[in-house]
CSV table of C-alpha atoms and ligand atoms in Angstrom, one decimal:
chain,number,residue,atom,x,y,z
A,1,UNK,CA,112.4,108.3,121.2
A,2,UNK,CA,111.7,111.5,119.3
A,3,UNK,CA,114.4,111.5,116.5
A,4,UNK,CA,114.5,115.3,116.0
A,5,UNK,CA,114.1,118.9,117.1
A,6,UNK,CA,110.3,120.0,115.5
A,7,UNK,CA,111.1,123.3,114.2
A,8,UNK,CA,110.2,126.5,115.8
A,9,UNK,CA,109.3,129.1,114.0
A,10,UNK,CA,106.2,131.2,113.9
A,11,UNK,CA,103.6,130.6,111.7
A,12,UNK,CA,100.5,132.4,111.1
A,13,UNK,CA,98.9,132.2,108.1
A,14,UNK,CA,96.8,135.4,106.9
A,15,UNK,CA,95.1,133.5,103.7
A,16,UNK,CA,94.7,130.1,102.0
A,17,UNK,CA,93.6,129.4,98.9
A,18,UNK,CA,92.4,126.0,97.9
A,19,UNK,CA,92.7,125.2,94.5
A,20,UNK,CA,90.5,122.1,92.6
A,21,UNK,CA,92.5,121.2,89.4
A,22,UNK,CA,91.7,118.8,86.3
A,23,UNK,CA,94.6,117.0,85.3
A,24,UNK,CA,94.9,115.6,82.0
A,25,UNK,CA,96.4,112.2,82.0
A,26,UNK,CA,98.6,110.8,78.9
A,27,UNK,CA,98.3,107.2,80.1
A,28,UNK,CA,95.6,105.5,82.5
A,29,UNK,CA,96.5,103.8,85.5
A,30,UNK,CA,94.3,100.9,86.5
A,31,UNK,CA,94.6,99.3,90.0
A,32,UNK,CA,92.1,96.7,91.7
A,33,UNK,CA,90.3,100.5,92.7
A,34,UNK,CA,89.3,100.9,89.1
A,35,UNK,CA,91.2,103.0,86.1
A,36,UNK,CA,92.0,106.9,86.7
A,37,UNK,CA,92.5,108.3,83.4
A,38,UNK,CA,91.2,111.8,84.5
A,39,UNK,CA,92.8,113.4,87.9
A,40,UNK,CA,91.5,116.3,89.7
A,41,UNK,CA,93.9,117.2,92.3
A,42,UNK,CA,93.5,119.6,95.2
A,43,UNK,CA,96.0,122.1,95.9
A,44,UNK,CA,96.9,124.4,98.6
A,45,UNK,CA,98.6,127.8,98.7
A,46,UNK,CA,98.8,129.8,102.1
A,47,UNK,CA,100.5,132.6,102.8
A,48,UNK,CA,101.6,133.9,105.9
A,49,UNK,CA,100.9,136.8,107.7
A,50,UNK,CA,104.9,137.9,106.6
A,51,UNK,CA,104.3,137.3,103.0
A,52,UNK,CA,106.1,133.3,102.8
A,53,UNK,CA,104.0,131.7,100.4
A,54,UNK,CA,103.8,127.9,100.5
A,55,UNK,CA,102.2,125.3,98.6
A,56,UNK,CA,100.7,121.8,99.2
A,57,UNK,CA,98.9,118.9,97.6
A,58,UNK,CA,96.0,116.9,98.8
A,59,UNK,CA,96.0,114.3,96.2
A,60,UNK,CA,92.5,112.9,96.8
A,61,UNK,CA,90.7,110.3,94.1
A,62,UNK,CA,87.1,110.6,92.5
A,63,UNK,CA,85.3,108.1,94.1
A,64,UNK,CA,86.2,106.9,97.6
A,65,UNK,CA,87.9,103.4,96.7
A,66,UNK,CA,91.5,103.8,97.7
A,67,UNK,CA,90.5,105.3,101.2
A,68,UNK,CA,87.4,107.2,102.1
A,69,UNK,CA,88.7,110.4,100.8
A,70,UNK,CA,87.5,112.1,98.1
A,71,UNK,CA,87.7,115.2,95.6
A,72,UNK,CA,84.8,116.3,97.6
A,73,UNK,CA,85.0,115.5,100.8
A,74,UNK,CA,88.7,117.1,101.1
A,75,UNK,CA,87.3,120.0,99.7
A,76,UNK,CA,84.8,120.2,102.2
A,77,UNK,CA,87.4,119.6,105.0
A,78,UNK,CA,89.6,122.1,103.7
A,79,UNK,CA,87.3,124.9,103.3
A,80,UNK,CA,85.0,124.1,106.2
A,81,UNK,CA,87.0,122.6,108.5
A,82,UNK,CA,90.6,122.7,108.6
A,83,UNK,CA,91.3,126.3,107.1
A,84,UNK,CA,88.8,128.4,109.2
A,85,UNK,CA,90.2,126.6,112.3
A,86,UNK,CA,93.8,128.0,111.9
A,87,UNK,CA,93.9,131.3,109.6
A,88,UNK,CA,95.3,134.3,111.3
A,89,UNK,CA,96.1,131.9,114.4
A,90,UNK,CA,99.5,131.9,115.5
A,91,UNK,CA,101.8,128.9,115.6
A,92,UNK,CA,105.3,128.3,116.7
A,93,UNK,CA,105.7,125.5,113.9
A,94,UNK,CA,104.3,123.8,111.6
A,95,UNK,CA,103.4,120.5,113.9
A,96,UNK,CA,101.6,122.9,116.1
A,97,UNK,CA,99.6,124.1,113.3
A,98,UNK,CA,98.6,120.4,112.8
A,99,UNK,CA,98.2,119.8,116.2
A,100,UNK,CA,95.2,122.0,116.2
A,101,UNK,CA,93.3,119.8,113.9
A,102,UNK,CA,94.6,116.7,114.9
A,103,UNK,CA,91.7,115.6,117.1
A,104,UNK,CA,89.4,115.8,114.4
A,105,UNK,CA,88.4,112.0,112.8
A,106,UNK,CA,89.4,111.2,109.2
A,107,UNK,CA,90.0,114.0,106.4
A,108,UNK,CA,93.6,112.8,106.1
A,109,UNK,CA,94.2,114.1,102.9
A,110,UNK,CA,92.6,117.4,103.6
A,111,UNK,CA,94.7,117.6,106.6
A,112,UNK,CA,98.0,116.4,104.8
A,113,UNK,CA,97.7,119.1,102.2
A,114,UNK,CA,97.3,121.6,104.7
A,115,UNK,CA,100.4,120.6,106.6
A,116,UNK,CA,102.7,120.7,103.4
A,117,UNK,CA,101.8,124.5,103.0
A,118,UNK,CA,102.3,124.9,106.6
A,119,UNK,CA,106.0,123.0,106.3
A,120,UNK,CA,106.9,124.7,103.0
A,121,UNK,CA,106.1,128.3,104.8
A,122,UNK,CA,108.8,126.9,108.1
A,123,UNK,CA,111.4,126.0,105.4
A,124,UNK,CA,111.3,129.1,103.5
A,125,UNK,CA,111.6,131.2,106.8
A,126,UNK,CA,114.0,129.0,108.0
A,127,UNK,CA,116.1,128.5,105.1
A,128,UNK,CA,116.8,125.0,105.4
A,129,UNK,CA,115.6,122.0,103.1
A,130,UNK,CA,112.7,120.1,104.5
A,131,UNK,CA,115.2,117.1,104.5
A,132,UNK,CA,117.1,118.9,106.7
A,133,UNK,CA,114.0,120.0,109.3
A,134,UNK,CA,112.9,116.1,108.8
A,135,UNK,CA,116.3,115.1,109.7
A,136,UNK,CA,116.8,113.2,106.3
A,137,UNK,CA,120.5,112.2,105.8
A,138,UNK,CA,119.7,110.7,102.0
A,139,UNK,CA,120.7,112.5,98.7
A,140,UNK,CA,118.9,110.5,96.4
A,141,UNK,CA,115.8,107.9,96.7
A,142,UNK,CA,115.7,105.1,95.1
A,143,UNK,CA,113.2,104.8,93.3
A,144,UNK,CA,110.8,102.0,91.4
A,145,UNK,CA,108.3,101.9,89.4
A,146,UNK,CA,104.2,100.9,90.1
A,147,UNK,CA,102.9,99.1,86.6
A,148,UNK,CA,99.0,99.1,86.2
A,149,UNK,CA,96.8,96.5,84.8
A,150,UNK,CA,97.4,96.3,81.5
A,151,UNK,CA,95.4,95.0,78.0
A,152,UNK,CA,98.0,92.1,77.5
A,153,UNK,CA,101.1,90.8,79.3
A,154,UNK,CA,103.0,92.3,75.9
A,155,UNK,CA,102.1,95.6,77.0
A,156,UNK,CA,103.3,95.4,80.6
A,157,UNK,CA,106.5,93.7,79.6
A,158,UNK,CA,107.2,96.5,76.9
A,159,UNK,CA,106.4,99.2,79.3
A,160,UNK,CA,108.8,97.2,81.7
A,161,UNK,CA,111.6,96.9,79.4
A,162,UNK,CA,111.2,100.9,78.8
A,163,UNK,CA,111.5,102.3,82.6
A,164,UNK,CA,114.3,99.4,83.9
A,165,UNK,CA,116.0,101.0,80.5
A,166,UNK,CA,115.3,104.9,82.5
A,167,UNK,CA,116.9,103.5,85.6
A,168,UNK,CA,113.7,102.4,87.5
A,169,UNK,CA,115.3,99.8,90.2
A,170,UNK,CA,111.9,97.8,91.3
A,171,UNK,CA,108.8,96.8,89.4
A,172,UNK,CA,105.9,96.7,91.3
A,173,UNK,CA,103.1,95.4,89.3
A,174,UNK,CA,99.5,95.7,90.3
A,175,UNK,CA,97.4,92.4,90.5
A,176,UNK,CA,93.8,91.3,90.4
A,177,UNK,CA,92.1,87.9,90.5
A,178,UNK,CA,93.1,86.8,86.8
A,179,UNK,CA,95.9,89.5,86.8
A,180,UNK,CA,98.7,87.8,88.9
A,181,UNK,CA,100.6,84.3,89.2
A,182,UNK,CA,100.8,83.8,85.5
A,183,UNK,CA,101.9,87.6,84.6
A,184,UNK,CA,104.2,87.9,88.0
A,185,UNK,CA,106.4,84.5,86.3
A,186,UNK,CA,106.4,86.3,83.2
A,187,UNK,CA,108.0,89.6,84.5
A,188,UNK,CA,110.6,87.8,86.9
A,189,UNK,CA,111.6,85.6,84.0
A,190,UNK,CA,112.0,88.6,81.8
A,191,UNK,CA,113.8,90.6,84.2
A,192,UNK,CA,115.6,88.5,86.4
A,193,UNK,CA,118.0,91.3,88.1
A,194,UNK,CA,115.8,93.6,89.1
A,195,UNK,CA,113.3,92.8,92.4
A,196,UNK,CA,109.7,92.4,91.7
A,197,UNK,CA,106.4,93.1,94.0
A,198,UNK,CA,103.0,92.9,93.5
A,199,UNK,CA,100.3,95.1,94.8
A,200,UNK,CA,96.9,93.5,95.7
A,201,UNK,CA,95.2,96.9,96.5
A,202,UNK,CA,92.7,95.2,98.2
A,203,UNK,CA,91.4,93.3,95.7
A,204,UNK,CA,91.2,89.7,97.1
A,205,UNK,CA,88.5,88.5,99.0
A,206,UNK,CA,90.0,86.7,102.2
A,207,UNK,CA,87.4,84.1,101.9
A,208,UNK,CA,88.8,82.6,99.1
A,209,UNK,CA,92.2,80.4,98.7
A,210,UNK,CA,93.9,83.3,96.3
A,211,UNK,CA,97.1,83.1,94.6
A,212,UNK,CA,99.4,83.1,97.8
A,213,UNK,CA,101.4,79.8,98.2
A,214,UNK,CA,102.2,80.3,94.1
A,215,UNK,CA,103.1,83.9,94.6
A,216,UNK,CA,105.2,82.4,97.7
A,217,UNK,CA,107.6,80.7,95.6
A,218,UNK,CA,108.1,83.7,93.0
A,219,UNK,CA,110.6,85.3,95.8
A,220,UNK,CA,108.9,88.4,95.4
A,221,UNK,CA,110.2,91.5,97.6
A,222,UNK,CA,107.2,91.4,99.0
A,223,UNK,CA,103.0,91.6,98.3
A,224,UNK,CA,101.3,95.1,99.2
A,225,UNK,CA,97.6,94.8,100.4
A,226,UNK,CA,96.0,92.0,99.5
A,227,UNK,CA,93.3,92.1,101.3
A,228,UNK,CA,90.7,95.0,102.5
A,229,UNK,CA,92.5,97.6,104.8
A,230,UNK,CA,90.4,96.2,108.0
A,231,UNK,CA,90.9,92.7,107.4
A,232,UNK,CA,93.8,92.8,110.2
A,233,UNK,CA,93.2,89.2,111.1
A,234,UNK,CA,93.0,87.6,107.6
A,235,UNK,CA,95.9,89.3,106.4
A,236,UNK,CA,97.9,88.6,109.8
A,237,UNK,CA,96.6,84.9,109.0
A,238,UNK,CA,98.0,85.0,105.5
A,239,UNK,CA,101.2,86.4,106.3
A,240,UNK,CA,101.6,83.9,109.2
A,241,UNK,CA,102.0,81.7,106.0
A,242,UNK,CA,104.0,83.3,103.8
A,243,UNK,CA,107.4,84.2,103.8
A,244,UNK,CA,106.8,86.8,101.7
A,245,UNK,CA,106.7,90.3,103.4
A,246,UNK,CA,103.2,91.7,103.3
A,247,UNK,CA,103.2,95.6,102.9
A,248,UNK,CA,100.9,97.5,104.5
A,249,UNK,CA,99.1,100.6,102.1
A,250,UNK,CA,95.7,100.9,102.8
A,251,UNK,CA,95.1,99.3,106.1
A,252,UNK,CA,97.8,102.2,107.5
A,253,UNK,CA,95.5,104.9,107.5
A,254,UNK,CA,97.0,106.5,111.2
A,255,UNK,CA,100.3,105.4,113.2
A,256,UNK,CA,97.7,103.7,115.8
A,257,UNK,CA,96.4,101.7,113.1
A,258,UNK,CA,99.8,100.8,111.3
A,259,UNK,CA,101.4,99.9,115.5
A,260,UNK,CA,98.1,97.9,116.0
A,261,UNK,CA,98.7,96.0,112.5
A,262,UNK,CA,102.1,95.4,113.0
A,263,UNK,CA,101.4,93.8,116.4
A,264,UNK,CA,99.4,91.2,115.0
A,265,UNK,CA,101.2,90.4,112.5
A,266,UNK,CA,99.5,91.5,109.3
A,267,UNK,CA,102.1,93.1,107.5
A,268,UNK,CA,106.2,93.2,107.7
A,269,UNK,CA,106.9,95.9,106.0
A,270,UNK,CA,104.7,99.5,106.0
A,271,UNK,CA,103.9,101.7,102.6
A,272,UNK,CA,104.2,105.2,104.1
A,273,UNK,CA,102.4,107.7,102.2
A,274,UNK,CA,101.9,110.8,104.0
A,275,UNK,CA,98.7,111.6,102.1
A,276,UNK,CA,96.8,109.0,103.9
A,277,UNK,CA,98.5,108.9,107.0
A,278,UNK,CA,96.9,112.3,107.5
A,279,UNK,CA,100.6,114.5,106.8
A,280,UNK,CA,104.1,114.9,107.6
A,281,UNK,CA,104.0,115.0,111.3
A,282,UNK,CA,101.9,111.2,111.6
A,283,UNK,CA,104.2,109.6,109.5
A,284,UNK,CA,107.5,110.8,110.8
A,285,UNK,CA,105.7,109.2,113.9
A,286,UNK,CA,105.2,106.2,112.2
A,287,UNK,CA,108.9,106.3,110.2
A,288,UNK,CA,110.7,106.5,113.9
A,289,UNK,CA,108.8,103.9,116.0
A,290,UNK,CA,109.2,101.5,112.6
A,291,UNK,CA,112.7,102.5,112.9
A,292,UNK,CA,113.1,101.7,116.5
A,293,UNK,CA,111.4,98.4,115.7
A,294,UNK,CA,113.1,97.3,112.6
A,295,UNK,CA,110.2,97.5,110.3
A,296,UNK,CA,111.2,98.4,107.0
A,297,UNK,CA,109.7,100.8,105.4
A,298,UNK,CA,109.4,103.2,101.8
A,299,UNK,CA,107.8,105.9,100.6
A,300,UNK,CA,104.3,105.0,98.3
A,301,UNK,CA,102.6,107.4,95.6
A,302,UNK,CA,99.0,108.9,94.6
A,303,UNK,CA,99.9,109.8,91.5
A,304,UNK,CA,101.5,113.7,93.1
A,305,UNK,CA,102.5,115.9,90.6
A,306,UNK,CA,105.9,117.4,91.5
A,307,UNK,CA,104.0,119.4,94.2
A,308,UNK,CA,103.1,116.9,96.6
A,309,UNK,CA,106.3,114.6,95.1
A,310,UNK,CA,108.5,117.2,97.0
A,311,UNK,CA,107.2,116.2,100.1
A,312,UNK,CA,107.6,112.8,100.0
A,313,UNK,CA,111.3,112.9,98.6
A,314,UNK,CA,112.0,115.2,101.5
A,315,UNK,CA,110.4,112.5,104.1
A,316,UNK,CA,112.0,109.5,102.0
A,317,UNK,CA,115.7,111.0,102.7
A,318,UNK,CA,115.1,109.8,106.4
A,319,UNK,CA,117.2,106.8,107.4
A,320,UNK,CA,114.5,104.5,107.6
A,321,UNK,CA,113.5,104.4,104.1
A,322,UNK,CA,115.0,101.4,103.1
A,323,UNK,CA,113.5,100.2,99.9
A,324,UNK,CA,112.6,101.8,96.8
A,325,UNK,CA,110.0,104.4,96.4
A,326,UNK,CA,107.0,104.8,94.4
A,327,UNK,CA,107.5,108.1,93.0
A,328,UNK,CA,106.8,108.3,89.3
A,329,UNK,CA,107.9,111.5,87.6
A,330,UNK,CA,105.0,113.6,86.5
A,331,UNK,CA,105.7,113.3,82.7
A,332,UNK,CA,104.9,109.5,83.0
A,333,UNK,CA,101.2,109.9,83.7
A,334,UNK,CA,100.6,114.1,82.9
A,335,UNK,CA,101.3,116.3,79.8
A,336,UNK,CA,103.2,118.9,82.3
A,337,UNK,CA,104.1,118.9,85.8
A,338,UNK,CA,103.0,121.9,88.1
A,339,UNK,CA,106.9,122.2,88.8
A,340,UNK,CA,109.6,123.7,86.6
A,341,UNK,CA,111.8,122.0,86.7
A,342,UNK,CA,110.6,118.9,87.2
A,343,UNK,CA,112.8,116.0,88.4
A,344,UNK,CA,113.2,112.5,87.1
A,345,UNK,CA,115.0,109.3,87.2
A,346,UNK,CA,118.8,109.3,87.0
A,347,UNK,CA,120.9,106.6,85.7
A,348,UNK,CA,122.0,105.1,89.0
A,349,UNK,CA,118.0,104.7,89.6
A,350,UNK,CA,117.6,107.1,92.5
A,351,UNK,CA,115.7,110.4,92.5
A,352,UNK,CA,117.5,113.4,93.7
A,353,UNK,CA,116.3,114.7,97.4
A,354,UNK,CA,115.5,119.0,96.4
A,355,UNK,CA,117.7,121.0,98.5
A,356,UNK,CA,115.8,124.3,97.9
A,357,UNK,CA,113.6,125.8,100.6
A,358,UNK,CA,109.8,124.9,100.4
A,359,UNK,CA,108.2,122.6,98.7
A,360,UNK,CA,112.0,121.4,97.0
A,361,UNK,CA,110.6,122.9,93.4
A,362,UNK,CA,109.8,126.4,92.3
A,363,UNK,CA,106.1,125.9,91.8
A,364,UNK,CA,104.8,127.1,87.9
A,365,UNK,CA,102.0,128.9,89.6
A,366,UNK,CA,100.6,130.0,85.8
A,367,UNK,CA,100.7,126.3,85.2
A,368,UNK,CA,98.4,125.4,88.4
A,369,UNK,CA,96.1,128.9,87.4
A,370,UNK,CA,96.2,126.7,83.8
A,371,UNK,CA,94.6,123.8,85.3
A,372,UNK,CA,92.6,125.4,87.8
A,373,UNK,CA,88.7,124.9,87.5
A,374,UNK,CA,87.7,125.8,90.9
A,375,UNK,CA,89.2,127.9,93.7
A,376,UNK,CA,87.9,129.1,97.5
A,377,UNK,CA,90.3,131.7,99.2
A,378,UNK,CA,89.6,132.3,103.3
A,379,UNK,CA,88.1,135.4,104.6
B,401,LIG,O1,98.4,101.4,95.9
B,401,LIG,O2,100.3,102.3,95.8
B,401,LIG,C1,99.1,102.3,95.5
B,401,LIG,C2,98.3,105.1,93.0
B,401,LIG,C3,97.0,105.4,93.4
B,401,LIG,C4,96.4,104.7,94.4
B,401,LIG,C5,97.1,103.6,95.0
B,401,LIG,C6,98.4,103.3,94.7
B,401,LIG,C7,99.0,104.0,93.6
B,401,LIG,C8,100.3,103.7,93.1
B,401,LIG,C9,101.0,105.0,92.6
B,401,LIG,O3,100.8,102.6,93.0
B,401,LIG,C10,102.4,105.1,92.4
B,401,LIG,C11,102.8,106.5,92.2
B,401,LIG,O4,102.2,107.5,92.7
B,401,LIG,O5,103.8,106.7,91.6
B,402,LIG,MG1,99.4,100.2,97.3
């Protein structure tokens, strides 16, 4: 059951700019991926044909280890592909835009970024609040925080101590082979009251026994991604002894695939990020049916800067979104955002959903020119 009224309104978009950025980061993030302590970032900015600017992010990573989507090969989508296929077309929203795209295979980032511009455009001409076009009923998200692999355990507990301090309501703490049982029972004795999870990222091969039946008895929240993104079976096996929720991240690359891996029972719970689900329009998709199913699910990050963080605060307001998003303010990991203002934690640990028209923040567009070292504008 379709849980609300796409928006009509008619788009047609007389030039897009893609944008390549280098983002200085103040602090590395290191996953079972690898360490990003540099981030390029790939933003869009269309304008339509009456003048409505919009902006969006296609938060892609160096090297293709999170998903097969790169710096490169969203650039190459965007600028061959995606853009040429829908400038100075009309459209009567901003699904229809995506529509037109959304038979070609992979790109999901390219195509994500493409539809935030394309959204941002319909809520300025309609002057309403994404939330309100996504039918979003939240004010504020709550919100955790995702804690990287770190030197020593010292470190991770003192960074700990600092954001439950900000308001942070959930630790997530990434894991590796030698990264996990030991360090988990340190953070949950440390901080019994707030709820703990550990992300995998993929980093465990199925074929060995892992850390599972320890981790079991932790009463984590629950345990994103052990294994590889197609190991449907093995992670359906695992979870089939666990009661622990597996969380779904990078195996839920398209609603198909996150349906298909929630029938077999490889996950209980789905990471939606709307990056690599490909934009806005699959994951509402994939937010309703959960919905309809009882599937719980929250809103995950890529490291956004408040461009893309708009976006997925706007989608997290929907009624679905049950537990605590990833969505790390920008001054965590960058010396400035590419929003003025930016947002941040409040005291009662939730994020505030933007009520202003667009992206939610006023983009600092000499900010993004700032960090811009490359740039391809359509015909
Ligand atoms: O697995 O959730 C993940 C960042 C990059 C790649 C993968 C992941 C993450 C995070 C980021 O955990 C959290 C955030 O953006 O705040
Ligand atoms: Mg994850």
């Amino acid at each position: 059951m379709p849980r609300r009224a796409m928006p009509k309104v008619q788009i047609r978009l007389r030039s897009v700019e893609v944008l390549g950025l280098d983002l200085p980061m103040i602090s590395s993030f290191k996953t079972a991926h690898g360490t990003t302590s540099k981030k390029r970032t790939i933003i869009v900015r269309a304008e339509d044909a009456d003048g409505v600017v919009g902006w969006g992010e296609a938060p892609a990573g160096d090297l293709p280890l999170y998903s097969a989507d790169t710096y490169e090969s969203t650039w190459y989508a965007l600028t061959r592909l995606l853009v040429p296929l829908i400038v100075g077309k009309q459209f009567d929203g901003p699904a229809e835009l995506a529509a037109a795209y959304a038979g070609y295979q992979g790109y999901n980032m390219a195509k994500h970024g493409l539809e935030c511009a394309a959204w941002a455009i319909a809520s300025v001409k309609l002057d309403r609040p994404l939330r309100d076009l996504f039918g979003g009923n939240k004010e504020g998200v709550p919100t955790g925080e995702s804690f990287g692999i770190k030197p020593t355990v010292k470190d991770l507990l003192d960074e700990i101590e600092e954001r439950v301090a900000q308001g942070f309501c959930r630790i997530k703490v990434k894991i590796e082979p030698g990264w996990d049982i030991d360090v988990l029972a340190e953070v949950i004795a440390t901080f019994p009251d707030v709820p703990v999870m550990a992300d995998g990222n993929t980093g465990y091969d199925p074929a060995s026994p892992g850390p599972w039946e320890k981790l079991d008895e932790l009463g984590l929240l629950m345990i994103e991604q052990p294994y590889p993104g197609d190991a449907l079976i093995e992670l359906a096996e695992l979870q089939s002894r666990l009661r622990t929720a597996i969380c779904l991240d990078e195996s839920a690359l398209t609603p198909g695939l996150t349906f298909a891996a929630l029938r077999l029972g490889a996950g209980r719970i789905v990471n939606i990020k709307p990056a690599r689900l490909g934009g806005l329009t699959p994951s509402l998709a994939v937010h309703d049916r959960c919905l309809d199913q009882g599937v719980e699910v929250w809103c995950g990050g890529l490291l956004e800067t408040g461009i893309g963080r708009g976006f997925n605060l706007a989608i997290s307001s929907l009624p679905g979104f049950s537990l605590p998003a990833d969505m790390s303010p920008a001054r965590l990991f960058y010396a400035e955002d590419l929003v003025d203002p930016t947002f941040d934690i409040r005291k009662d640990g939730t994020i505030a959903v933007p009520d202003l028209p667009g992206a939610g923040f006023h983009v600092d567009e000499k900010r993004v020119r700032k960090y811009q070292s490359e740039a391809w504008t359509s015909g």
